Coordinates of C-alpha atoms in Angstrom, one line a residue:
X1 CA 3.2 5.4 -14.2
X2 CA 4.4 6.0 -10.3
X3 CA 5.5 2.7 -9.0
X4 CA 3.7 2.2 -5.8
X5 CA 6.5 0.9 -3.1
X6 CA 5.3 -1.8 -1.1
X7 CA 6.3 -3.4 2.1
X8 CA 5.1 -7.1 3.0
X9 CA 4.7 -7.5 6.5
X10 CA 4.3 -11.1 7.7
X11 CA 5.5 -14.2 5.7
X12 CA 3.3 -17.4 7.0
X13 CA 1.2 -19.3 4.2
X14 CA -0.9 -16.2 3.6
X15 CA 1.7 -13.3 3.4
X16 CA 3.6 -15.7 1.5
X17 CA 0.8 -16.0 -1.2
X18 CA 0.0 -12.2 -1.2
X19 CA 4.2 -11.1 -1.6
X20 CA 4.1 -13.5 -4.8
X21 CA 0.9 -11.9 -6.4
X22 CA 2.1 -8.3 -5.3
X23 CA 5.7 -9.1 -6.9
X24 CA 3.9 -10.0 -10.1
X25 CA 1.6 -7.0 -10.0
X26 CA 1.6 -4.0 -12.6
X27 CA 2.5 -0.6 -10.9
X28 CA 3.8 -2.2 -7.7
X29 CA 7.3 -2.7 -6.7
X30 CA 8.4 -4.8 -3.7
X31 CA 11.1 -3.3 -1.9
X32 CA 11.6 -4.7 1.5
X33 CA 9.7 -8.1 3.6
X34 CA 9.6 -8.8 7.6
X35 CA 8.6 -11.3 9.7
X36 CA 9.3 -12.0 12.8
X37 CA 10.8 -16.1 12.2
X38 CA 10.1 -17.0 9.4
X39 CA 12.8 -16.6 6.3
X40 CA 14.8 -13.9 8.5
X41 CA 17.8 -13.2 6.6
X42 CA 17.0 -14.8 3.1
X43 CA 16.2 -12.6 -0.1
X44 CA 13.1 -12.3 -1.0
X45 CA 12.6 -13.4 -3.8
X46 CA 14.2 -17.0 -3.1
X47 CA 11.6 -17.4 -0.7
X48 CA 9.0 -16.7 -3.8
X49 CA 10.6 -18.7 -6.3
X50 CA 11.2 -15.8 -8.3
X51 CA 14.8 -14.8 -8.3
X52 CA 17.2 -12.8 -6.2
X53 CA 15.3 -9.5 -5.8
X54 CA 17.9 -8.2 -3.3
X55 CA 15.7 -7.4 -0.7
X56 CA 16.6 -8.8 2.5
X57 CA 13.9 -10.8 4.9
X58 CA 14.3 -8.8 8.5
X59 CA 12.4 -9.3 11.6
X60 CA 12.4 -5.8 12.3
X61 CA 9.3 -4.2 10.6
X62 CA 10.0 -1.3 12.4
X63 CA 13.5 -0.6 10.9
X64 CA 12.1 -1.9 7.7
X65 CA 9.6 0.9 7.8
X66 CA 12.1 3.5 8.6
X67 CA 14.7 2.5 5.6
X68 CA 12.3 2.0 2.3
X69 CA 9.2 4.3 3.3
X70 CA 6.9 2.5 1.6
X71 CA 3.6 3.6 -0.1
X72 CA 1.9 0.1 1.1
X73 CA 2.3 -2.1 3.5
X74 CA 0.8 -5.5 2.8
X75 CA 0.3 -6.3 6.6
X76 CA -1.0 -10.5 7.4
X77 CA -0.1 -11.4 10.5
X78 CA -2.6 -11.8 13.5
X79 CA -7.0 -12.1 13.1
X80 CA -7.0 -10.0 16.2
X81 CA -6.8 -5.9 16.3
X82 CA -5.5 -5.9 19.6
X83 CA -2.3 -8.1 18.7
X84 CA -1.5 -6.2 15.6
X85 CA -2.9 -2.4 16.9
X86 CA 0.6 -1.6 17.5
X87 CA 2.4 -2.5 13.7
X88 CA -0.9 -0.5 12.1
X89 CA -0.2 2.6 14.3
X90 CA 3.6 2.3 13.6
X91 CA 2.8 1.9 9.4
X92 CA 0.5 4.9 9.3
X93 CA 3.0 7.1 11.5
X94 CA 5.1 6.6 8.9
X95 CA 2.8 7.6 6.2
X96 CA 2.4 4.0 4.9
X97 CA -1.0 2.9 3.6
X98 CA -1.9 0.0 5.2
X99 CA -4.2 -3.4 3.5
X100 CA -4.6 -6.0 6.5
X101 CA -5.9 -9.8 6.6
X102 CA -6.1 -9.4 10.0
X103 CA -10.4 -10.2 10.3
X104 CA -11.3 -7.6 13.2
X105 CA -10.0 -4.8 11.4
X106 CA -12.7 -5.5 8.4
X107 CA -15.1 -3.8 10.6
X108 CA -13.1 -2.8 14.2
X109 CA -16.0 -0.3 15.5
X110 CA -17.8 -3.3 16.6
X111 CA -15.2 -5.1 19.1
X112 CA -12.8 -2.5 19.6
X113 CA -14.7 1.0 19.3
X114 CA -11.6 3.1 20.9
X115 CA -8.9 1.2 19.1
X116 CA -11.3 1.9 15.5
X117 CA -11.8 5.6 16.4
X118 CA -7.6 6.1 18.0
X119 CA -7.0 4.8 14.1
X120 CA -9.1 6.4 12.3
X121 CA -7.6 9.8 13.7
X122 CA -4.3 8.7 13.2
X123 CA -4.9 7.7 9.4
X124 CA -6.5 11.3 8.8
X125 CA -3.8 13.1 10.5
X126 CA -1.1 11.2 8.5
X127 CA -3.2 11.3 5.4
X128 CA -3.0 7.4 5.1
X129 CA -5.8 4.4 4.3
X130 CA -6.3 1.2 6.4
X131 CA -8.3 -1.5 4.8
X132 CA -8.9 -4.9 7.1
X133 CA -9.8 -7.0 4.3
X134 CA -10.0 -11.1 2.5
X135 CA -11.9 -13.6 0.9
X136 CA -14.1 -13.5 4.4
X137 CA -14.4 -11.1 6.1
X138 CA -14.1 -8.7 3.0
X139 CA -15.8 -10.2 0.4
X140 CA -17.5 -13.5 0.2
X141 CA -20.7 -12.8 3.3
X142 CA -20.2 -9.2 3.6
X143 CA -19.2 -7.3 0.5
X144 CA -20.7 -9.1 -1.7
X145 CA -24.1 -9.7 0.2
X146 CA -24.8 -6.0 0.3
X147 CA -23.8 -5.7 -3.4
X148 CA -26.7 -8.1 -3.8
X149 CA -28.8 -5.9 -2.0
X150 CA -29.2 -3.1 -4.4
X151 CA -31.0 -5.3 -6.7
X152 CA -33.7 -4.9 -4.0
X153 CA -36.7 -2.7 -3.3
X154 CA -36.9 -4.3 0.1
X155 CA -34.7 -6.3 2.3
X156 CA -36.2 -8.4 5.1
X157 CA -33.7 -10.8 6.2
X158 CA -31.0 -12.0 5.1
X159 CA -29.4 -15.8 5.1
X160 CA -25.4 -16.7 3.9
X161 CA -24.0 -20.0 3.7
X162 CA -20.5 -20.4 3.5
X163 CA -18.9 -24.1 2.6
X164 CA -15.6 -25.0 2.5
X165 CA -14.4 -28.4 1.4
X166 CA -11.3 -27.9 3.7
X167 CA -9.1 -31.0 2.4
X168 CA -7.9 -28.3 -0.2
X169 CA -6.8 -26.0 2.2
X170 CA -3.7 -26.0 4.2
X171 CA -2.6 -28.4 6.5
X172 CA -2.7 -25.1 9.5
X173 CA -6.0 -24.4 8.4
X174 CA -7.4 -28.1 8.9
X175 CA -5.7 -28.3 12.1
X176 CA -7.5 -25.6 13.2
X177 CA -11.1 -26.9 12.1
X178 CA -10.3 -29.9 14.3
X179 CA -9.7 -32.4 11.5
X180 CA -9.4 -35.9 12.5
X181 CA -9.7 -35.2 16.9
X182 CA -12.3 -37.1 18.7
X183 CA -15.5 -35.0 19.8
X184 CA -14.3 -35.4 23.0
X185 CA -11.2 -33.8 21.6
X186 CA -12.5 -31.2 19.9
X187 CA -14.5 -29.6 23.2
X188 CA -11.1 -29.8 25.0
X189 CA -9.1 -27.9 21.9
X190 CA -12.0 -25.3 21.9
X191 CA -12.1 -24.6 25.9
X192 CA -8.7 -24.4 25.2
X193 CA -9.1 -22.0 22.5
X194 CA -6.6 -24.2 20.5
X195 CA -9.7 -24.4 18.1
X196 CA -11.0 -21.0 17.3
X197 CA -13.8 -21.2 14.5
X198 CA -14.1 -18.5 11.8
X199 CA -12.9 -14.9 12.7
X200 CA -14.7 -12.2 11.9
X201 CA -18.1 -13.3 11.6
X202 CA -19.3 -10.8 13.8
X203 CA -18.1 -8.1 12.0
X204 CA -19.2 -9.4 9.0
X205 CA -22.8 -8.7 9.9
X206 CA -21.7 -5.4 11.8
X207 CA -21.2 -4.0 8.2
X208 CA -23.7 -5.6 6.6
X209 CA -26.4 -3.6 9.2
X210 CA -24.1 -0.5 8.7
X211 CA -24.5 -0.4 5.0
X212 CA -28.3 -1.1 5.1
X213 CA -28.9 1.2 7.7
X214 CA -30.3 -1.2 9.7
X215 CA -30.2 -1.1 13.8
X216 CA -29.8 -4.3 15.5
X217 CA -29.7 -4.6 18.8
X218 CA -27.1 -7.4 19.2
X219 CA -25.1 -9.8 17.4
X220 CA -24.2 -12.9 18.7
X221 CA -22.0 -15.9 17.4
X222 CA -22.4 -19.3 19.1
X223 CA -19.1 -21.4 20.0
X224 CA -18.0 -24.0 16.7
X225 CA -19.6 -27.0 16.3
X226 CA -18.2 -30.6 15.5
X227 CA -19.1 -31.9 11.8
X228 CA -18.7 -35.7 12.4
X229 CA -17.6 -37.6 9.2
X230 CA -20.5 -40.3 8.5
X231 CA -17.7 -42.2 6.4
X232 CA -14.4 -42.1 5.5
X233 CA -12.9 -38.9 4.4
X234 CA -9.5 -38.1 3.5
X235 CA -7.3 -34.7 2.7
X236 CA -3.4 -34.9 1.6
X237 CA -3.0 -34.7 5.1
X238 CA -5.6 -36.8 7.1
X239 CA -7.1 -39.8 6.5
X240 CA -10.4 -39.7 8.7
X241 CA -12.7 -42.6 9.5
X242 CA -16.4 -42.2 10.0
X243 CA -17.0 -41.3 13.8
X244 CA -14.1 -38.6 14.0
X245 CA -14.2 -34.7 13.4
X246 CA -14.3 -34.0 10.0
X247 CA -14.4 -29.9 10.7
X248 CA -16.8 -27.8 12.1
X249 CA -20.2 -25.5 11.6
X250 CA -20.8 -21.7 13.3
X251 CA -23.5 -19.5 12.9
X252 CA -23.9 -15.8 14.3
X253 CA -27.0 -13.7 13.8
X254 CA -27.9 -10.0 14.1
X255 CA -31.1 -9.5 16.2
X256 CA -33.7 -6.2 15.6
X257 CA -37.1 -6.2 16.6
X258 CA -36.7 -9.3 18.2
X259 CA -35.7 -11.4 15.4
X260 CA -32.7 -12.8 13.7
X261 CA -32.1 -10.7 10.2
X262 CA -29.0 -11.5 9.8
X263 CA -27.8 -15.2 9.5
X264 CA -24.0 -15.9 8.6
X265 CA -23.7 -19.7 8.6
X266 CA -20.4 -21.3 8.3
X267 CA -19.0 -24.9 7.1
X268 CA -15.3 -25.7 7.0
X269 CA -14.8 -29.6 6.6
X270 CA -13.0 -32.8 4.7
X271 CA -15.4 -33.6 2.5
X272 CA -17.8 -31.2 1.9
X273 CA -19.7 -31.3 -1.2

């Protein structure tokens, strides 16, 4: 069996997590890693825990690209296509098949209509695949929702719930959800944008409509939430005493005929049973 080469492009908590599972992986064969700071320089394989692999860490993807042609490129950098529109086009130019965390690219037509269609042309020309993909968007209250679907004669509306008891999950990743700020705090850090919510929500219902055939006539996704702890939580990283942010609710919703038939809701917070 054809070894399929891959390329791991960003090494945060994420890429980190994927190179290890794609080093272990039957018919695929790790042959080079960038990022732009982090591990630059070290093998590869250190940074896994695995053993010298004697592949060298550089924080040129580009060059990277250019020296092991890869079949793959395991991309996890950025949740927004406009940030990372540049290292997709420069993959698929070089023939590289491309599998993305990055959330918009799950379903780019919606947000970024030119950028989706300038890729899609490129892929076809260069006879490459580009998957934006993950646990959510990707799978969880997309995927799987319209899977569930086809045990249906008839779909009205549809309702997902998503809850996350975030003292499991990275320190980064509580952080983000606002974990242990004041309220007060956690509407500065939003207007800020230092708090973003969940990525990709939007696109989530984008392809659930697309794959039912359904025509909305707008999706909309109100700002995060605060989830005030009612008592004491704690996480490995935060001990948080009733009053302060434990994390925080969103909920987006794709409108036809005048009504909501698409209802993502989202909880991310210590705690949660």
């Amino acid at each position: 069996m054809k070894e399929i080469r891959v390329l791991q492009i960003g090494l945060g908590a994420i890429g980190l997590e994927i190179a290890k599972l794609a080093s272990k992986k039957r018919g695929l064969k790790m042959v080079g890693a960038s990022d732009l700071m982090k591990h630059v320089g070290e093998d590869l394989g250190a940074v896994l825990g695995s053993g010298e692999l004697g592949i060298k860490v550089t924080s040129d993807y580009r060059k990277a690209l250019k020296e092991v042609k890869p079949d793959l490129v395991l991309h996890a950098t950025s949740s927004y296509l406009q940030d990372i529109y540049e290292q997709i086009v420069d993959c698929v130019k070089e023939g590289a098949n491309v599998i993305s965390t990055c959330e918009e690219l799950s379903y780019p037509f919606y947000k970024h209509p030119d950028l989706a269609k300038n890729l899609d042309h490129l892929a076809k020309k260069n006879r490459a695949r580009i998957l934006g993909t993950g646990i959510n968007p990707g799978f969880l209250m997309d995927t799987l929702v319209t899977l569930l679907t086809a045990a249906c004669q008839e779909v009205k509306g549809i309702v997902v719930e998503r809850v996350i008891d975030a003292s499991h999950r990275r320190q980064a990743f509580q952080r983000k959800i606002g974990a242990a700020l004041t309220e007060e705090e956690f509407v500065s850090k939003l207007e800020g944008k230092e708090i973003s919510g969940h990525v990709g929500l939007e696109e989530s219902i984008a392809m659930i409509s697309d794959a039912l055939g359904w025509r909305l006539q707008r999706i909309e996704a109100e700002q995060p939430k605060a989830i005030i702890a009612s008592k004491q939580v704690s996480s490995p990283y935060y001990t948080i005493p009733a009053g302060r942010v434990a994390g925080l609710q969103q909920t987006a919703s794709g409108y036809g005929d005048g009504e909501a038939r698409i209802t993502l809701l989202f909880k991310a917070y210590i705690g949660a049973e």
